[in-house]
Every structure is written in structure tokens, then in C-alpha cells.
Short mmCIF file of C-alpha atoms in Angstrom, two decimals:
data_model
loop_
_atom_site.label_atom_id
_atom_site.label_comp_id
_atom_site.label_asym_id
_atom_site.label_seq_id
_atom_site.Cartn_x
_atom_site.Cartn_y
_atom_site.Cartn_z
CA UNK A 243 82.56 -8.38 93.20
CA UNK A 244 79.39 -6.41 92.83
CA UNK A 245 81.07 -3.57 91.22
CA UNK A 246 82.79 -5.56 88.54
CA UNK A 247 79.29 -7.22 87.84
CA UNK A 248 77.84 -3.41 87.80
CA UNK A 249 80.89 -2.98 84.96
CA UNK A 250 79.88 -5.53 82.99
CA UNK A 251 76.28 -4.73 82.70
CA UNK A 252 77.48 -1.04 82.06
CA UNK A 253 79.16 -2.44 79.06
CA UNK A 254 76.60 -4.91 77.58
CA UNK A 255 74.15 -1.58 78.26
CA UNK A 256 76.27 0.11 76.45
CA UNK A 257 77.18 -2.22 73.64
CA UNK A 258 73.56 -2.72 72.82
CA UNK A 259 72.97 0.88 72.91
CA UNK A 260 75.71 1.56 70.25
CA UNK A 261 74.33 -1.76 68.29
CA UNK A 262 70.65 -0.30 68.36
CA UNK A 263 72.18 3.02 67.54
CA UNK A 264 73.81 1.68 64.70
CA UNK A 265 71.26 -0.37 63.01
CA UNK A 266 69.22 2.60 63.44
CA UNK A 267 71.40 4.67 61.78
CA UNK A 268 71.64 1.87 58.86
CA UNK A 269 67.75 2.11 58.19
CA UNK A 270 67.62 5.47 58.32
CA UNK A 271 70.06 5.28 55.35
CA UNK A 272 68.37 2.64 54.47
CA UNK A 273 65.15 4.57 54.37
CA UNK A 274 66.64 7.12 52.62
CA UNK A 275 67.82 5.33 49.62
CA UNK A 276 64.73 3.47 49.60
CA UNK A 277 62.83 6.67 49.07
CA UNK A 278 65.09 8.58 46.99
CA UNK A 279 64.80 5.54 44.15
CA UNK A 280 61.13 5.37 44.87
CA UNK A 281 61.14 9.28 44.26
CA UNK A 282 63.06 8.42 40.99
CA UNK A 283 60.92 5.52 39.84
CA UNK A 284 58.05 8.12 40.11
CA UNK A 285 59.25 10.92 38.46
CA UNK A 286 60.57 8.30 36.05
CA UNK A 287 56.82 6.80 35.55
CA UNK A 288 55.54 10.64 35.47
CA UNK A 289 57.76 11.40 33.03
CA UNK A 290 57.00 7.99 30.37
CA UNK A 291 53.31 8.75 31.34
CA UNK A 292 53.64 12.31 30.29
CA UNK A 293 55.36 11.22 26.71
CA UNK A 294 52.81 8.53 26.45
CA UNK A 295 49.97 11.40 26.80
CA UNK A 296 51.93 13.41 23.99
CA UNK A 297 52.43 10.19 21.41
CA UNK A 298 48.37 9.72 22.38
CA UNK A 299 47.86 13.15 21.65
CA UNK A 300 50.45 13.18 18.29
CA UNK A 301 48.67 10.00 17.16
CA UNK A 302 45.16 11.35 17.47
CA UNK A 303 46.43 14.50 15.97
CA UNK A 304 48.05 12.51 12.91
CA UNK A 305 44.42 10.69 12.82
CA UNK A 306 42.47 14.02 12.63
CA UNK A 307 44.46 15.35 9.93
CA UNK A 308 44.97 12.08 7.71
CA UNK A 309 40.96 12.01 8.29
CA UNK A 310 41.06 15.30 6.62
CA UNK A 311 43.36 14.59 4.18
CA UNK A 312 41.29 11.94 3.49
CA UNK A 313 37.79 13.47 3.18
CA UNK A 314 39.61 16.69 1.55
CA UNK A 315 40.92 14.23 -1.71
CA UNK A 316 37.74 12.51 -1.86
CA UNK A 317 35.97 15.75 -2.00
CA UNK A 318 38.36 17.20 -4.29
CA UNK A 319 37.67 13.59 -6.68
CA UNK A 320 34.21 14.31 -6.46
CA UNK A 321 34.31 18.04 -7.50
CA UNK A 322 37.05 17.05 -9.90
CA UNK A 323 34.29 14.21 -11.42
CA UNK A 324 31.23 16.63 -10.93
CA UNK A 325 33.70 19.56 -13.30
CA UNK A 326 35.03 16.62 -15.94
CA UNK A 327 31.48 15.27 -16.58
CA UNK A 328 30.01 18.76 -16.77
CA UNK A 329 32.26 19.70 -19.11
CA UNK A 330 32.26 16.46 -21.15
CA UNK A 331 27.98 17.07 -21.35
CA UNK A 332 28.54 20.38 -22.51
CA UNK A 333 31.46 19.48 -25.17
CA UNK A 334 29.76 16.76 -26.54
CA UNK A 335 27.05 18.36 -27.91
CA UNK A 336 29.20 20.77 -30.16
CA UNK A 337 31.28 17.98 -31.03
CA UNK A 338 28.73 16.05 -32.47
CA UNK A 339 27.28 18.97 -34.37
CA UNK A 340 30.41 20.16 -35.80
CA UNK A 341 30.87 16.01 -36.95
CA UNK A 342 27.43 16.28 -37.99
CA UNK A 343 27.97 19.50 -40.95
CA UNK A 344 31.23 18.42 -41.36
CA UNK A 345 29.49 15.06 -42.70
CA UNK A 346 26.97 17.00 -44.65
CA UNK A 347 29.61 19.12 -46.58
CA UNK A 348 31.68 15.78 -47.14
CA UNK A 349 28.30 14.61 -48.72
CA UNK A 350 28.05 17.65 -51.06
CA UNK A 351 24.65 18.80 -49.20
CA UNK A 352 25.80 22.63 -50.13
CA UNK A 353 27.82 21.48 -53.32
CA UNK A 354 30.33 19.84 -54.77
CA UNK A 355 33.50 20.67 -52.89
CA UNK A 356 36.77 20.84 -54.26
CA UNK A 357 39.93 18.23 -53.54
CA UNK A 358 41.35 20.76 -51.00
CA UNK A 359 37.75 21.35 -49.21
CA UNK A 360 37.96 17.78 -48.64
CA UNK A 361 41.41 17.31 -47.47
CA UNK A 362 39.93 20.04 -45.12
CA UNK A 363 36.83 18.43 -44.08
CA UNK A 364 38.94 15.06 -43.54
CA UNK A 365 40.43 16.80 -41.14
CA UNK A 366 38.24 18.88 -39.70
CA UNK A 367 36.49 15.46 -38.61
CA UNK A 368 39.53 13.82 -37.19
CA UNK A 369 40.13 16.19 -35.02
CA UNK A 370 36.80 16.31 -33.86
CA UNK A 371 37.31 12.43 -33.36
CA UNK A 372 40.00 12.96 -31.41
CA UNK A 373 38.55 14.81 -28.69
CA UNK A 374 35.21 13.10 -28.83
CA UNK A 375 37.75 10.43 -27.44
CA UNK A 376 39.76 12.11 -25.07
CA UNK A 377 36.70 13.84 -23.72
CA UNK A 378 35.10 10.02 -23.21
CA UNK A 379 38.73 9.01 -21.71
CA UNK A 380 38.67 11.41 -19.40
CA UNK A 381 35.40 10.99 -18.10
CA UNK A 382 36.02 7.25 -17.99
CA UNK A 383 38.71 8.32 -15.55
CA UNK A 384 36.91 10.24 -13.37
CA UNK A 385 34.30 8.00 -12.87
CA UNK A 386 37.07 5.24 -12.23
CA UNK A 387 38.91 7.43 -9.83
CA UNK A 388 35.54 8.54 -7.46
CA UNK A 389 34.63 5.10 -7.27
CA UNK A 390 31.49 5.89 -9.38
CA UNK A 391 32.14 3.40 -12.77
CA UNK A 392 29.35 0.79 -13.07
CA UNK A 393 30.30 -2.66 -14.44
CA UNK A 394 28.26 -5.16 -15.64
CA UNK A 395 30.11 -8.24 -15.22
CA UNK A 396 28.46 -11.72 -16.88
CA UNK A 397 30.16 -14.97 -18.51
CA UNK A 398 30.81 -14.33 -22.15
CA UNK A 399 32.78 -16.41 -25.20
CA UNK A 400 36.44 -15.61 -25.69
CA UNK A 401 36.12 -15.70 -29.40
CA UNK A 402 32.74 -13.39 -29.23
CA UNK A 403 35.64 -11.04 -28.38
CA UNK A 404 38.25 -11.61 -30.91
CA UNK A 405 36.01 -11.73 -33.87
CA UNK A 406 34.35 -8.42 -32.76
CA UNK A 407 37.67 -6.38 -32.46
CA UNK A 408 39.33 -7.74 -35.92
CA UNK A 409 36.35 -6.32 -37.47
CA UNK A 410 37.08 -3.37 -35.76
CA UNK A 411 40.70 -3.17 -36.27
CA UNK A 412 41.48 -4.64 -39.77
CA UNK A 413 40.73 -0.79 -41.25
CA UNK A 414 43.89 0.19 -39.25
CA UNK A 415 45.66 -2.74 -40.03
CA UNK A 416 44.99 -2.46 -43.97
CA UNK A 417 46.08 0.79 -43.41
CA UNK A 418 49.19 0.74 -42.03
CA UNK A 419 49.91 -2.38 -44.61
CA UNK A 420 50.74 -4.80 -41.45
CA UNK A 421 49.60 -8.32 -40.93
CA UNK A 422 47.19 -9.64 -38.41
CA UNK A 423 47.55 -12.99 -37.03
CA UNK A 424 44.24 -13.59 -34.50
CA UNK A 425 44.43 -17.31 -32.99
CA UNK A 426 41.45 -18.99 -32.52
CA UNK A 427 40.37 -20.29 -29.61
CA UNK A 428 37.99 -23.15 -27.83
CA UNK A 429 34.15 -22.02 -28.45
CA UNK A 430 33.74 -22.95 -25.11
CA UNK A 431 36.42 -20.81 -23.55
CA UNK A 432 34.35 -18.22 -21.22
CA UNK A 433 35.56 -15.27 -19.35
CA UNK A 434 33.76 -13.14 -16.51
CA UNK A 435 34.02 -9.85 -17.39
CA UNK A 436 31.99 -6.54 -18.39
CA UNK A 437 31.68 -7.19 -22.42
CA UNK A 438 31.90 -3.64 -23.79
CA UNK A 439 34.83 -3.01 -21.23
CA UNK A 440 36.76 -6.19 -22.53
CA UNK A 441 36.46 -4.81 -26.07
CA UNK A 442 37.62 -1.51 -25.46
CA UNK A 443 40.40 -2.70 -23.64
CA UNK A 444 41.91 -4.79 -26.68
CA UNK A 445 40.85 -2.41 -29.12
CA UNK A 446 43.02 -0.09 -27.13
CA UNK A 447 45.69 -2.14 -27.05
CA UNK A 448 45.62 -3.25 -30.95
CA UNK A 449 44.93 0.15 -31.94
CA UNK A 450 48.22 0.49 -29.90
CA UNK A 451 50.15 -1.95 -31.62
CA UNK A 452 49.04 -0.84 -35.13
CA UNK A 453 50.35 2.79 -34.30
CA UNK A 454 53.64 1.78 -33.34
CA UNK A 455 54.65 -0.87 -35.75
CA UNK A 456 55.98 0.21 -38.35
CA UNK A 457 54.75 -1.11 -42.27
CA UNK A 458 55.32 -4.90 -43.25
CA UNK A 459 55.33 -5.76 -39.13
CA UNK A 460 53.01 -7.90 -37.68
CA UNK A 461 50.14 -7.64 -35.03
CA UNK A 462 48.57 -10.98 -33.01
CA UNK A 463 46.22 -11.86 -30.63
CA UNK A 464 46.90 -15.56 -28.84
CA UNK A 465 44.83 -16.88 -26.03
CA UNK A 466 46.12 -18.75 -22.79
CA UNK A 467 43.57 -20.22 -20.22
CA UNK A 468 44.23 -21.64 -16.86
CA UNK A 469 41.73 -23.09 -14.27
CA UNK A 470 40.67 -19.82 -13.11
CA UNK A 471 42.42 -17.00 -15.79
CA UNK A 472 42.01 -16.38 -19.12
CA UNK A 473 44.89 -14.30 -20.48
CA UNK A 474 44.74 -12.38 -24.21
CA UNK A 475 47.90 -11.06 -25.54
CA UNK A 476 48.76 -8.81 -27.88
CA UNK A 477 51.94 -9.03 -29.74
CA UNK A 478 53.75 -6.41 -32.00
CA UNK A 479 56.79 -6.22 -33.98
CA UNK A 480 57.08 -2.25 -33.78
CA UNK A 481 59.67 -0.42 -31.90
CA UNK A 482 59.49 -1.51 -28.33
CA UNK A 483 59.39 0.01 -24.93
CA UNK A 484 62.70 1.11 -22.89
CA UNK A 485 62.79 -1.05 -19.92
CA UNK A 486 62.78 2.14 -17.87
CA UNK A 487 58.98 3.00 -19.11
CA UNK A 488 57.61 -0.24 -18.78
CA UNK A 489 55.16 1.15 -15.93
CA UNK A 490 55.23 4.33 -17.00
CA UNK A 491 53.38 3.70 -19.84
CA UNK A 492 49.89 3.14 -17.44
CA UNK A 493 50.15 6.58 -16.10
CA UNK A 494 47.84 8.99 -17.15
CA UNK A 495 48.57 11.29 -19.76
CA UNK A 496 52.04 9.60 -20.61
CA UNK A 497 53.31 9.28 -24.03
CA UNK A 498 55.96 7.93 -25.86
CA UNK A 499 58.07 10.56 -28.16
CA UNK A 500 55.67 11.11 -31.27
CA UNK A 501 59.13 10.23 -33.87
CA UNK A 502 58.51 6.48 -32.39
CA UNK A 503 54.68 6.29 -33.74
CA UNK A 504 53.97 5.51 -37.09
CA UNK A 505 51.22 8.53 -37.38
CA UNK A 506 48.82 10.61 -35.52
CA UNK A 507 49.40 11.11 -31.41
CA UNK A 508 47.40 9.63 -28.57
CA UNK A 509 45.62 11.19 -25.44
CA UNK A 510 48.05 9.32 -22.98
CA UNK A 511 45.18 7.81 -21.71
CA UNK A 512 43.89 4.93 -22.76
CA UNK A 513 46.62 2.34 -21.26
CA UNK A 514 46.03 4.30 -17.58
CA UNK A 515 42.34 2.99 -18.40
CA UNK A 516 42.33 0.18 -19.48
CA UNK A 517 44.32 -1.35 -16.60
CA UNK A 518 42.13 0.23 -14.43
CA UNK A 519 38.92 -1.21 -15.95
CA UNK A 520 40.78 -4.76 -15.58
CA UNK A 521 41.38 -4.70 -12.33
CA UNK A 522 38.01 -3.25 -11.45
CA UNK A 523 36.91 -6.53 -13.33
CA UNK A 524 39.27 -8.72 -10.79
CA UNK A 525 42.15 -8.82 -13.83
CA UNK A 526 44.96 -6.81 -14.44
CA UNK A 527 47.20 -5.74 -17.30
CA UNK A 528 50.69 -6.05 -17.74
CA UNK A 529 53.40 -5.23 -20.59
CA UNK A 530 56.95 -6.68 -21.58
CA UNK A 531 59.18 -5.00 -24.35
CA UNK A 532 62.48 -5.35 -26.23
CA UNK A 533 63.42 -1.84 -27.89
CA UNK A 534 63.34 -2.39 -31.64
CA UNK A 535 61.88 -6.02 -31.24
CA UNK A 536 58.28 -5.00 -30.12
CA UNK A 537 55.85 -5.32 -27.09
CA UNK A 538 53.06 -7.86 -25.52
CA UNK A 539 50.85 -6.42 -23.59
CA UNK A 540 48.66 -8.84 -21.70
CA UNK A 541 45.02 -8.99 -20.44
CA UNK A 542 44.07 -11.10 -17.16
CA UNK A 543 40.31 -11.41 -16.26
CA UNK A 544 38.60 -14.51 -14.53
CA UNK A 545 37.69 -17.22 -16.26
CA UNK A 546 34.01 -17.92 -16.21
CA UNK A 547 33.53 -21.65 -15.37
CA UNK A 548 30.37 -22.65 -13.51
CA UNK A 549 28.05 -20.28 -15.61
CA UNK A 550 27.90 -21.36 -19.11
CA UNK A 551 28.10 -18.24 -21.83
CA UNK A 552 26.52 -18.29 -25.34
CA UNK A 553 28.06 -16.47 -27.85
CA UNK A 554 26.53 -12.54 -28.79
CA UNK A 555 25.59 -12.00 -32.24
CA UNK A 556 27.28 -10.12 -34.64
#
């Protein structure tokens, strides 16, 4: 009887033993698994940390150079502004000289001159017009692109402008034997804008129209106000803009073919310009055009409402 009991606890002994051995065999593979995905969850982690440290590293590289980019095209603007006023100073001066004698020969200061002197002298001083102008259009554009163009922006009457630039304009206009329609508007009507700028802007822009409409066409002005926008248009009847130009057209130095104007080329500049100068006066300036039909280009600026405007004289 004792034996058998000694058998029995042998085997529970033993049974136990093999259990413990067993589930200690199980958490050693347990163990094991345990640390080889804790071994891959590191490396994993090293390895997003390391690409995080490279996109840091890209990212503050990509900083550093669009930094430099950036301070390398506004130092380039400035030099470029610095070399186009420079050079405007030290055109001007001969310009206006050679305007100056060319006056004084068309005046007969040395003489009577002959019908061919004249047609010479005619256009020895539109030429010199013409780059007085492109020289002042491109240091207008300059200044605008370096940030360095002064406004001086004050309520003014609507029609202060319109009766200013037909006086301006109707030379052209008689010229070119075309009609000008300019609609009237309320005395009242204000706008906040830089006066001088406004004018040269729809002088532009008429002077525009005029060139490419062709004799017995029509040129107007109309005026739309809203709340807060006063909007001038200016209409043609000349030969339209291809729907593929539309924008083009306010890029520097673009121009048209010179068969489509009705006489003497442009500088390509003036529209770039001029919607520059609006929108640096909180406007902007837009175009729409049927080939063969004509074009309206038209001026937003803010409308001047609390401060009351009195009208410039002539």
C-alpha cells in the first residue's frame, strides 16, 4: 500500500515537473517573440525617426535656399530699379535737349526750313516722344516691381476725370476721324484713388482704343457705381482681341501684330502698368473682346463715400 502511494506521488512529481517544464518552455517562446517584435518596433521607430530627421533637414534646407532665392530676386529688383532709374536720369536729359532744338528749328530760329526739313523735324520729335515714354514706362515699372511707387490716394469727382482726359484725347480722336461718346455722370460720384494715376490709366486705355479702331468707329467712356466700386469702361469698335490674348495683353512688353493698329507701335507697356497701378490703388483692371467687334476694358477703384471730394480745376 505504501509503495503504490510512493507511485502516485512519483507521478503527480512528475506531472508537475513536465507542466512547469512546459509553461516554461512557452514563456521562453513567449519571451522571445515578445522581444523580437519589440526589437522590430524599435528599429522600426529608429528608422521613421531617422527619415523624420532627413524631411527636417530637407525642409530646412528647402527654407535656406527659397530664403535665398528670395533675398537673391529682391536684390536683383533692386539693382534692376537702381540700373533702370540711372539710366532713365541720364536719358532724359538728352531727350529733352534734342526735343528742345528740334522745337527751335521747327520755329525757324536758324531759318526758314524747307517742307522736307519739316517732315524731318516732325519726326525727329516723335521719336524722341516715344522714348521719353517708354523710358517713363519703364521706370514706372521698376518702381512698381521693388515695391518703391508712392501713391497718393484722396477722394476725388468721377467727372473731374472724364472731362480732363477728353481734353486730352479728342486730338487723337479728330485724328483718326472716330467718334467719342463720354457719358456723364453724378457730380457727386467720388472715387478713392491717386488722381494723376487714374488719368494715366484711362488715357492709356483711350489712347488704346483710338489706335486700334479703325476710321468712322467709335470710342466711349460709361460709368457704373456700386456701394463700394466705381467702375469706368472703355468701349471700342476696332478689331478686337483673340480670346487666347485676353491676359496676355497685361504682360510686359506684349504687343499685338502692328497690321492690326491703325498707325504708329506701342512700348508693350502701358496695359502691364496700368493694372498694376490699379491694384496698388485696391482696384483692378480687366478686358473682354470679340475679334472684329471691339474691346472694353474696365477700371475698378473704391468708391470714396464717407469723405466728400470737390471737384479740381481745370
Amino acid at each position: 500500500m505504501q509503495d503504490e502511494e510512493e507511485r502516485q506521488l512519483a507521478d503527480v512529481a512528475l506531472r508537475t515537473a513536465n507542466s512547469i517544464f512546459l509553461a516554461r518552455q512557452r514563456a521562453e517562446q513567449e519571451l522571445i517573440r515578445t522581444k523580437e517584435a519589440l526589437e522590430a518596433k524599435t528599429e522600426a521607430l529608429a528608422h521613421a525617426l531617422a527619415e523624420t530627421e532627413a524631411s527636417l533637414r530637407e525642409r530646412d534646407r528647402a527654407r535656406a535656399e527659397a530664403e535665398a532665392a528670395r533675398r537673391a530676386a529682391q536684390d536683383a529688383n533692386e539693382a534692376k530699379g537702381r540700373f533702370v532709374n540711372m539710366i532713365s536720369h541720364e536719358l532724359r536729359t538728352p531727350l529733352g535737349a534734342i526735343g528742345g532744338y528740334a522745337a527751335l528749328l521747327d520755329e525757324g530760329i536758324q531759318g526758314e526750313l524747307s517742307e522736307g526739313q519739316r517732315e524731318y523735324i516732325a519726326r525727329i520729335r516723335h521719336n524722341q516722344t516715344h522714348i521719353v515714354r517708354l523710358v517713363n514706362e519703364l521706370l514706372d515699372l521698376a518702381k512698381i516691381e521693388s515695391g518703391q511707387f508712392q501713391m497718393q490716394l484722396a477722394p476725388m469727382p468721377v467727372q473731374g476725370v472724364l472731362d480732363s482726359v477728353r481734353t486730352m484725347i479728342e486730338p487723337q480722336v479728330l485724328e483718326g476721324k472716330l467718334q467719342l461718346v463720354v457719358q456723364s455722370c453724378e457730380p457727386t460720384l467720388c472715387l478713392h484713388a491717386d488722381s494723376e494715376r487714374i488719368k494715366q490709366i484711362v488715357l492709356n486705355l483711350l489712347s488704346n482704343a483710338v489706335k486700334f479702331t479703325p476710321p468712322g468707329g467709335a470710342v466711349r467712356i460709361t460709368t457704373e457705381a456700386t456701394t463700394e466700386t466705381v467702375r469706368l469702361r472703355v468701349q471700342d469698335t476696332g478689331v478686337g482681341i483673340p480670346a487666347d490674348r485676353l491676359e496676355a495683353v497685361f504682360q510686359p512688353f506684349f504687343q499685338v501684330e502692328a497690321s492690326q493698329t491703325r498707325g504708329g507701335g506701342g512700348t508693350g507697356l502701358g496695359l502691364a502698368i496700368s493694372r498694376e497701378l490699379a491694384r496698388a490703388m485696391g482696384g483692378d483692371l480687366t478686358v473682354e473682346s470679340v475679334v472684329s467687334h471691339g474691346s472694353t476694358f474696365t477700371l475698378s477703384v473704391p468708391r470714396a463715400v464717407d469723405n466728400p471730394c470737390e471737384r479740381p480745376s481745370e
